[in-house]
Short mmCIF file of C-alpha atoms in Angstrom, two decimals:
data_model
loop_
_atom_site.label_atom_id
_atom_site.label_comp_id
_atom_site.label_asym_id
_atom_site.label_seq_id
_atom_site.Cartn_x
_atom_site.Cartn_y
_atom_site.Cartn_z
CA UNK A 1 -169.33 -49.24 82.34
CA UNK A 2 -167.94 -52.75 82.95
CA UNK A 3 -164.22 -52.90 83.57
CA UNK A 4 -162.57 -55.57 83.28
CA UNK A 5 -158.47 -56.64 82.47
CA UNK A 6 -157.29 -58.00 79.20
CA UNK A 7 -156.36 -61.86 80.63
CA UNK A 8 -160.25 -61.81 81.79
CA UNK A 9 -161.37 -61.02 78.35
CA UNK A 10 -159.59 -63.77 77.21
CA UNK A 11 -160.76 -66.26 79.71
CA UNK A 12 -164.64 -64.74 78.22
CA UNK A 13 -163.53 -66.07 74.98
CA UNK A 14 -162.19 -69.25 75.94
CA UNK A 15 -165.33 -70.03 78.20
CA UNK A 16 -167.73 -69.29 74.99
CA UNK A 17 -165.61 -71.99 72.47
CA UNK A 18 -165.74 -74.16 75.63
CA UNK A 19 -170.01 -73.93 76.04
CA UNK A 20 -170.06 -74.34 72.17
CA UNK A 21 -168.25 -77.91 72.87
CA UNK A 22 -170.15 -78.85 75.62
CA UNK A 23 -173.35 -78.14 73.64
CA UNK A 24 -172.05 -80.72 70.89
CA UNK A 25 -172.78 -77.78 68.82
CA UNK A 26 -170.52 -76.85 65.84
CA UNK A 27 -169.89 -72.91 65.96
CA UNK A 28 -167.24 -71.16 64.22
CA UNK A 29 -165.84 -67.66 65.10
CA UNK A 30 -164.57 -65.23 63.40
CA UNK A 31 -160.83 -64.50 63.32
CA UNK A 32 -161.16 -61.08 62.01
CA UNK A 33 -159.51 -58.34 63.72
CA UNK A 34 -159.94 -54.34 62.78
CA UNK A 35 -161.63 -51.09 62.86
CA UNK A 36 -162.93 -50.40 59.60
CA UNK A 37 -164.46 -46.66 60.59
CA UNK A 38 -164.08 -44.26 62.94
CA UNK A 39 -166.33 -41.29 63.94
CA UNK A 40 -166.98 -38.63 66.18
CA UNK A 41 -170.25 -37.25 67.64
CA UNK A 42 -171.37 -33.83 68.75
CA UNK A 43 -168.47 -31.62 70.22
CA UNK A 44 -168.80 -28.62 72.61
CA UNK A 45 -167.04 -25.41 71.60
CA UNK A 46 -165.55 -22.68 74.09
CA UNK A 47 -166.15 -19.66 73.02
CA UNK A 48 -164.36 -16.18 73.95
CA UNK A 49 -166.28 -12.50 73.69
CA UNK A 50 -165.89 -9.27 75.09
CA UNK A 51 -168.80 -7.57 77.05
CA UNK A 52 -170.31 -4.21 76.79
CA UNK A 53 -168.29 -2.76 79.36
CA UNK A 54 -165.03 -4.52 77.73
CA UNK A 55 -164.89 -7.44 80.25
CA UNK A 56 -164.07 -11.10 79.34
CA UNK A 57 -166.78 -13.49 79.17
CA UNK A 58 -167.51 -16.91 77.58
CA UNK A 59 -170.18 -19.28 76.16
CA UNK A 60 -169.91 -22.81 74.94
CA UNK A 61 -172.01 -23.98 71.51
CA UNK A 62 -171.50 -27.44 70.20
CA UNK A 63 -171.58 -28.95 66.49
CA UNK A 64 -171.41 -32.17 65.15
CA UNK A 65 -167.75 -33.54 64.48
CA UNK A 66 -168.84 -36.36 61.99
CA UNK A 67 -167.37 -34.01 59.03
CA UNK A 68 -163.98 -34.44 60.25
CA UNK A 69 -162.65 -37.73 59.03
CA UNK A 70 -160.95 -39.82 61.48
CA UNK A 71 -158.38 -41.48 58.72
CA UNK A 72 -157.80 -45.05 59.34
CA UNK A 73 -153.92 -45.97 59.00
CA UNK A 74 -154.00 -49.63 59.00
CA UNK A 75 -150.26 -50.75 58.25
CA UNK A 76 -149.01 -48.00 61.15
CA UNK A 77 -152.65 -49.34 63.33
CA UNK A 78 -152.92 -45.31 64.38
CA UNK A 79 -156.44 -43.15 63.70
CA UNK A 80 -156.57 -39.18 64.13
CA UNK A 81 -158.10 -36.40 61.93
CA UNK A 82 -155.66 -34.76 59.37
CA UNK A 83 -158.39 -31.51 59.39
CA UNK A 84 -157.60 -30.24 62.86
CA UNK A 85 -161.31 -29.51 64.88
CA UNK A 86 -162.11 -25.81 65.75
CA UNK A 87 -159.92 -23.96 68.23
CA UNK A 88 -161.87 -24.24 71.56
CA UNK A 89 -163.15 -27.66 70.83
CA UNK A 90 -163.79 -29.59 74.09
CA UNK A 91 -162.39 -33.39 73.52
CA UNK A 92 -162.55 -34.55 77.41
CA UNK A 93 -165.65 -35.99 76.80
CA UNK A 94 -166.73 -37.32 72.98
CA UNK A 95 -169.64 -40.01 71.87
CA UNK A 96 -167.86 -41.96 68.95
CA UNK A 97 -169.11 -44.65 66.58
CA UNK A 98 -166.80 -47.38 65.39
CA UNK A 99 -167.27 -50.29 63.48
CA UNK A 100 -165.17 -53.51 64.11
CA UNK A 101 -164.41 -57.06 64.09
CA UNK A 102 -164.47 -58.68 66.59
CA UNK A 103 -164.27 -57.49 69.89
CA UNK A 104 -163.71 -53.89 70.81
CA UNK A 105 -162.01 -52.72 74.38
CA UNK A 106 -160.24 -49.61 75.24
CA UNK A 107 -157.99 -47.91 78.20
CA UNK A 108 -160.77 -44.79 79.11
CA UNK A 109 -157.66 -42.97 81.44
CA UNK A 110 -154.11 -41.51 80.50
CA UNK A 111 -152.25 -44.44 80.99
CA UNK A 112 -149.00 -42.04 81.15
CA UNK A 113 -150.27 -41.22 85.18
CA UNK A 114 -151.27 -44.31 86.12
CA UNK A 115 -149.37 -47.24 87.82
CA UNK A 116 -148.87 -50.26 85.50
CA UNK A 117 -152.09 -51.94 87.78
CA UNK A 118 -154.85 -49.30 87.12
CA UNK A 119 -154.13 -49.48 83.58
CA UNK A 120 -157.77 -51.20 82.81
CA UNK A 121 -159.33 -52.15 79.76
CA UNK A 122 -163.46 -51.05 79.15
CA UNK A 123 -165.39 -52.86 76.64
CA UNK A 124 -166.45 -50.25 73.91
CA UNK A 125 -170.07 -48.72 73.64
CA UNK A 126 -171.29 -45.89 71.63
CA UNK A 127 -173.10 -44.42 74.35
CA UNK A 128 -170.06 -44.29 76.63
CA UNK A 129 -167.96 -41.03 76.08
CA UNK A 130 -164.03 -40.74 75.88
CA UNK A 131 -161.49 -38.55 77.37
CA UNK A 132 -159.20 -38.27 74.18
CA UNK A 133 -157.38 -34.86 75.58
CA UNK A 134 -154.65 -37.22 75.61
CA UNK A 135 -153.99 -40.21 72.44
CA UNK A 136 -156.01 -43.60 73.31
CA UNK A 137 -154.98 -47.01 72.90
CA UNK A 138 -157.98 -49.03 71.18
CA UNK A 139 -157.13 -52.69 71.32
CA UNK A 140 -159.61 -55.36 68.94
CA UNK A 141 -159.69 -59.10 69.50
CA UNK A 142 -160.85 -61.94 67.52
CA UNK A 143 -163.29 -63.74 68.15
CA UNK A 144 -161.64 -67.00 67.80
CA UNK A 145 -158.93 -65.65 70.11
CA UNK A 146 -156.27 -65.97 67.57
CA UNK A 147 -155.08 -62.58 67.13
CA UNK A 148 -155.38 -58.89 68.47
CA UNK A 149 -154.62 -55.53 67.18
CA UNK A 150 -154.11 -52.82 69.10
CA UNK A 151 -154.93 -48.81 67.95
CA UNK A 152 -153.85 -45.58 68.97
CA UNK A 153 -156.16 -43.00 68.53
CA UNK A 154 -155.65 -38.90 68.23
CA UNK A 155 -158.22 -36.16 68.34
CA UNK A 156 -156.50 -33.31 66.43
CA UNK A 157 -157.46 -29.36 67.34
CA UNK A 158 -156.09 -26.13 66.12
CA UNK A 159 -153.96 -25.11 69.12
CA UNK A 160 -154.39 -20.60 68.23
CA UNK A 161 -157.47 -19.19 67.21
CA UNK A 162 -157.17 -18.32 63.50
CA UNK A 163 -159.06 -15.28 63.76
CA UNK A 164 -156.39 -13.50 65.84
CA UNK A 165 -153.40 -12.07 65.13
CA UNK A 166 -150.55 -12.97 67.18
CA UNK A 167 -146.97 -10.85 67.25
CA UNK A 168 -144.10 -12.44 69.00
CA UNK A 169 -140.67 -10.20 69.80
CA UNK A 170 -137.62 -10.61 68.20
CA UNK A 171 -135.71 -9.16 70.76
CA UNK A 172 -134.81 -5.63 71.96
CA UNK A 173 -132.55 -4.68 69.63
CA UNK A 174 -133.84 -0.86 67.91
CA UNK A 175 -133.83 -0.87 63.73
CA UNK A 176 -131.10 1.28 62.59
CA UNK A 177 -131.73 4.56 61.89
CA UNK A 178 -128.30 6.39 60.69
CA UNK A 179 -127.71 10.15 60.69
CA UNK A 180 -130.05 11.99 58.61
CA UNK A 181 -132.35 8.78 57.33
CA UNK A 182 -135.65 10.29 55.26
CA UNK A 183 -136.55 6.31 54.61
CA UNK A 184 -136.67 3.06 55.98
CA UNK A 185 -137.98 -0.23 54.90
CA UNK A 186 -137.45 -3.69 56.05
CA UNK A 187 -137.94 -6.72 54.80
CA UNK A 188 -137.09 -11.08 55.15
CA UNK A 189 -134.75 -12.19 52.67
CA UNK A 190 -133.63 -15.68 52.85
CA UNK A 191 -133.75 -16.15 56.46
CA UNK A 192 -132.63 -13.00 57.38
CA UNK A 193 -133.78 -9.68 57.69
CA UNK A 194 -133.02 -6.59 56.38
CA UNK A 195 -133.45 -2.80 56.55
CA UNK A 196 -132.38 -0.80 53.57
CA UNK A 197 -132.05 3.44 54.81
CA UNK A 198 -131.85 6.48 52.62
CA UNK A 199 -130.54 9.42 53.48
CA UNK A 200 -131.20 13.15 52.41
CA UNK A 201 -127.79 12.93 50.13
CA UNK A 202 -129.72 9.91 48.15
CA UNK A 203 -127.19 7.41 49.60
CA UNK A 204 -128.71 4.01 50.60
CA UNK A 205 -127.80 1.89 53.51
CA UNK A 206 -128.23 -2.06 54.49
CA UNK A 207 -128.75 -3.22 57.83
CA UNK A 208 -128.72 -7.44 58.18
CA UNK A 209 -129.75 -10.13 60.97
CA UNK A 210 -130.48 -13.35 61.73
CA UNK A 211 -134.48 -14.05 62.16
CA UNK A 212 -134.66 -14.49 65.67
CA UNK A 213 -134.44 -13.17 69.18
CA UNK A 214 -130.72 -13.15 69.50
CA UNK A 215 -129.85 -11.33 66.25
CA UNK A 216 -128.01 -8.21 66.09
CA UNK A 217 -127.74 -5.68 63.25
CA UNK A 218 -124.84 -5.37 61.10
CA UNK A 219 -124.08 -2.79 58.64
CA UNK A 220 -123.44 -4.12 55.05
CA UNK A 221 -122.07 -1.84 52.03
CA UNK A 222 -124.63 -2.01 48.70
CA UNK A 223 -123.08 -1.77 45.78
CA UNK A 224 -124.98 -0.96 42.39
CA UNK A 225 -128.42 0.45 43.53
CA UNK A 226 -127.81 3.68 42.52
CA UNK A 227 -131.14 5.59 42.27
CA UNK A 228 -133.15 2.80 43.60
CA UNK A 229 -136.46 3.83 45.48
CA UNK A 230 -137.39 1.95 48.48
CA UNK A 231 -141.26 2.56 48.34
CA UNK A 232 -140.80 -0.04 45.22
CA UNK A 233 -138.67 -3.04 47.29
CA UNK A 234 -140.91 -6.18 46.41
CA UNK A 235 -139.54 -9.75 47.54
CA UNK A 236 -140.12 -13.42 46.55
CA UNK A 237 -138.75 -16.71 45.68
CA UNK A 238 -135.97 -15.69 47.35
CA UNK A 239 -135.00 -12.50 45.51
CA UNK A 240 -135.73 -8.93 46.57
CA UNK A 241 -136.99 -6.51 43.48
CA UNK A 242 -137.32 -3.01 43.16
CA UNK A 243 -136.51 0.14 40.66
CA UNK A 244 -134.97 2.97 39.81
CA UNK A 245 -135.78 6.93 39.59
CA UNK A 246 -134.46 6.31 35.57
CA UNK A 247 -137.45 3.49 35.37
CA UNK A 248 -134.82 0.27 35.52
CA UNK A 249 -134.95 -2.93 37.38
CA UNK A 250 -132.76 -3.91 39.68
CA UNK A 251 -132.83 -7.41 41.67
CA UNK A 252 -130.60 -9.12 44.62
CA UNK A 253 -130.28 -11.79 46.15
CA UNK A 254 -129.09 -10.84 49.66
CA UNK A 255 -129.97 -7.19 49.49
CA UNK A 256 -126.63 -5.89 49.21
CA UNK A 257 -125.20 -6.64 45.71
CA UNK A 258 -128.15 -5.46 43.07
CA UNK A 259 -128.11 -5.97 38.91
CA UNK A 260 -129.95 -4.78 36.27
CA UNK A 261 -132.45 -6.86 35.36
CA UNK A 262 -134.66 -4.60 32.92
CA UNK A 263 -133.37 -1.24 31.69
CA UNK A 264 -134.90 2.06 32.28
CA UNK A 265 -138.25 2.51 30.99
CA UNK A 266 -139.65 6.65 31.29
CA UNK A 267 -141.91 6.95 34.20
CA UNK A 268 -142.14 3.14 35.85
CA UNK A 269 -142.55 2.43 38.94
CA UNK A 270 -142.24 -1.65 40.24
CA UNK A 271 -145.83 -2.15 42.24
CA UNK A 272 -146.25 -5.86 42.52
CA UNK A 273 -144.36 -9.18 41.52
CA UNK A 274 -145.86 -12.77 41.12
CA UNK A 275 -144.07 -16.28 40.52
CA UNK A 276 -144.55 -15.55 36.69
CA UNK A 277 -145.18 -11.71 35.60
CA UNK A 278 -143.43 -8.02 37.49
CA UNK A 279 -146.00 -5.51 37.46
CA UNK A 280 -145.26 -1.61 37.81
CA UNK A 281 -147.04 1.40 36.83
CA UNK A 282 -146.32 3.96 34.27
CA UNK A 283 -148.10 7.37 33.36
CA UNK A 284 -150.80 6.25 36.03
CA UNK A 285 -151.38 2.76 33.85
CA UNK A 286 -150.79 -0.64 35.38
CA UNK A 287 -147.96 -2.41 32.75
CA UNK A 288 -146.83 -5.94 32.96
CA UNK A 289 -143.91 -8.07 31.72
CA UNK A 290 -142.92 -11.94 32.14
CA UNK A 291 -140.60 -13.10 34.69
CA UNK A 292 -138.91 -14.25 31.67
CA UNK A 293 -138.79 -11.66 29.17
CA UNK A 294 -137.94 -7.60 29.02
CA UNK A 295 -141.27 -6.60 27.26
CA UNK A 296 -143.52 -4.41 29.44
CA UNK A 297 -147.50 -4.46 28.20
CA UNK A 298 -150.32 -2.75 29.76
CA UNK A 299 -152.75 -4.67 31.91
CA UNK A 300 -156.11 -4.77 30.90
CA UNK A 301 -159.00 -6.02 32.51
CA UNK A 302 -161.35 -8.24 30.78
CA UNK A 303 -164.62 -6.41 29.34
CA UNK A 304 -166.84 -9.08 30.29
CA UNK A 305 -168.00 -8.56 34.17
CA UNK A 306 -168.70 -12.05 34.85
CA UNK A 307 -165.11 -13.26 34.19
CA UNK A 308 -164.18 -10.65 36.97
#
């Protein structure tokens, strides 16, 4: 691979207009000056696996990355996929195929390490792969050597594998447990988080904090959750739902202050709430009722199988 500065590039141009002339032959080139696609080739994949014996191992596959589109933004001159590749991907070394007009050069090395004077441009060929762990500069020239537009490319990959699950700590502090708590449940509210106790005597407590490793619990007073059962605490859109032993609805905002939304219907129990409906059971039935109305109905399902 040929390398070769930009000012020498130029000079290439310049020489081929000046052959043209002394040729007495009338050529015109093209001013045009962009990359109208932009495509990767086959990727290799790191994968990680457990052995028999529970060791660590891993094996590398490879696919083809020409399903990821490399979006062309031509008013900000940048090109990177929006659809991040596979976790694992390997992107130190990838085959591409662009199409452009006129010219096509590149910088093949992190020009972030390098002194101003290593900084060289390559001339672009498919069969040449590209380090792009790091964003590339892409740089096209007319023809004519009127104009030149410069690129930078990014190669996108999802940084955590989405098959695991991954649990960060919020800090050391214990949940509360006060004297004589038979139940605990916790939930985030609004950017905080909250524990709501109950004690043998049926009195309820709620514990608050700040989501994140610094926060520290503080006890808060509730006030009108009389009767409320915490296996039925249900939270979304920003409001935290449950009900009572009598069958009504409370809601709150902040987990503290609670109102009646619904009054006491025999025998329900809150199971489940959506952006539109609140469903509960009752006498072992599943009942619904809109968000927006005080009308509980049972759920049926649909007889028909195939609109299951």
């Amino acid at each position: 691979m040929k390398a070769f500065t930009y000012s020498l590039l130029l000079s290439l141009l310049a020489s081929l207009t000046l052959t043209s002339c002394l040729k007495d032959e009338e050529t015109t080139y093209s001013d045009y000056c962009y990359i109208s696609a932009f495509s990767l080739g086959y990727i290799k994949q790191l994968h990680h696996t457990t052995g028999s014996k529970g060791q660590d191992s891993t094996y590398i596959t490879s696919y083809s990355a020409s399903r990821f589109c490399m979006n062309i933004n031509q008013r900000e001159n940048t090109i990177e996929n929006a659809d991040s590749l596979p976790y694992g991907s390997q992107i130190s070394k990838i085959l591409t195929t662009v199409s452009f007009q006129s010219v096509l050069v590149h910088r093949p090395k992190d020009i972030s390490k390098l002194a101003p004077e290593d900084t060289v441009w390559v001339t672009y060929s498919s069969s040449d792969s590209i380090d792009f762990t790091n964003p590339r500069e892409f740089l096209v020239l007319a023809a004519d050597g009127s104009a030149t537009r410069s690129y930078t490319v990014k190669v996108n990959v999802h940084k955590m594998n989405p098959d695991a699950t991954v649990w960060d700590s919020l800090g050391v502090s214990e949940l509360p447990t006060p004297a004589g708590c038979k139940e605990r449940k916790m939930v985030a509210l609004n950017g905080s988080l909250k524990v709501l106790t109950k004690a043998e005597d049926g009195s309820l407590s709620c514990f608050s904090r700040a989501a994140d490793r610094t926060g520290e619990w503080k006890a808060e007073t509730m006030q009108g959750a009389e009767g409320l059962v915490l296996e039925t605490l249900q939270c979304t859109d920003g409001m935290a739902y449950a009900s009572t032993e009598t069958g009504s609805l409370l809601y709150s905002t902040d987990g503290v202050d609670w109102k009646t939304r619904m009054l006491g219907t025999e025998g329900l129990r809150l199971v489940g709430v959506s952006s539109s409906s609140f469903y509960a059971l009752q006498h072992g039935k599943l009942v619904c009722s809109p968000r927006n109305s005080e009308n509980w109905t049972e759920e049926m399902l649909d007889e028909d199988a195939s609109k299951l």
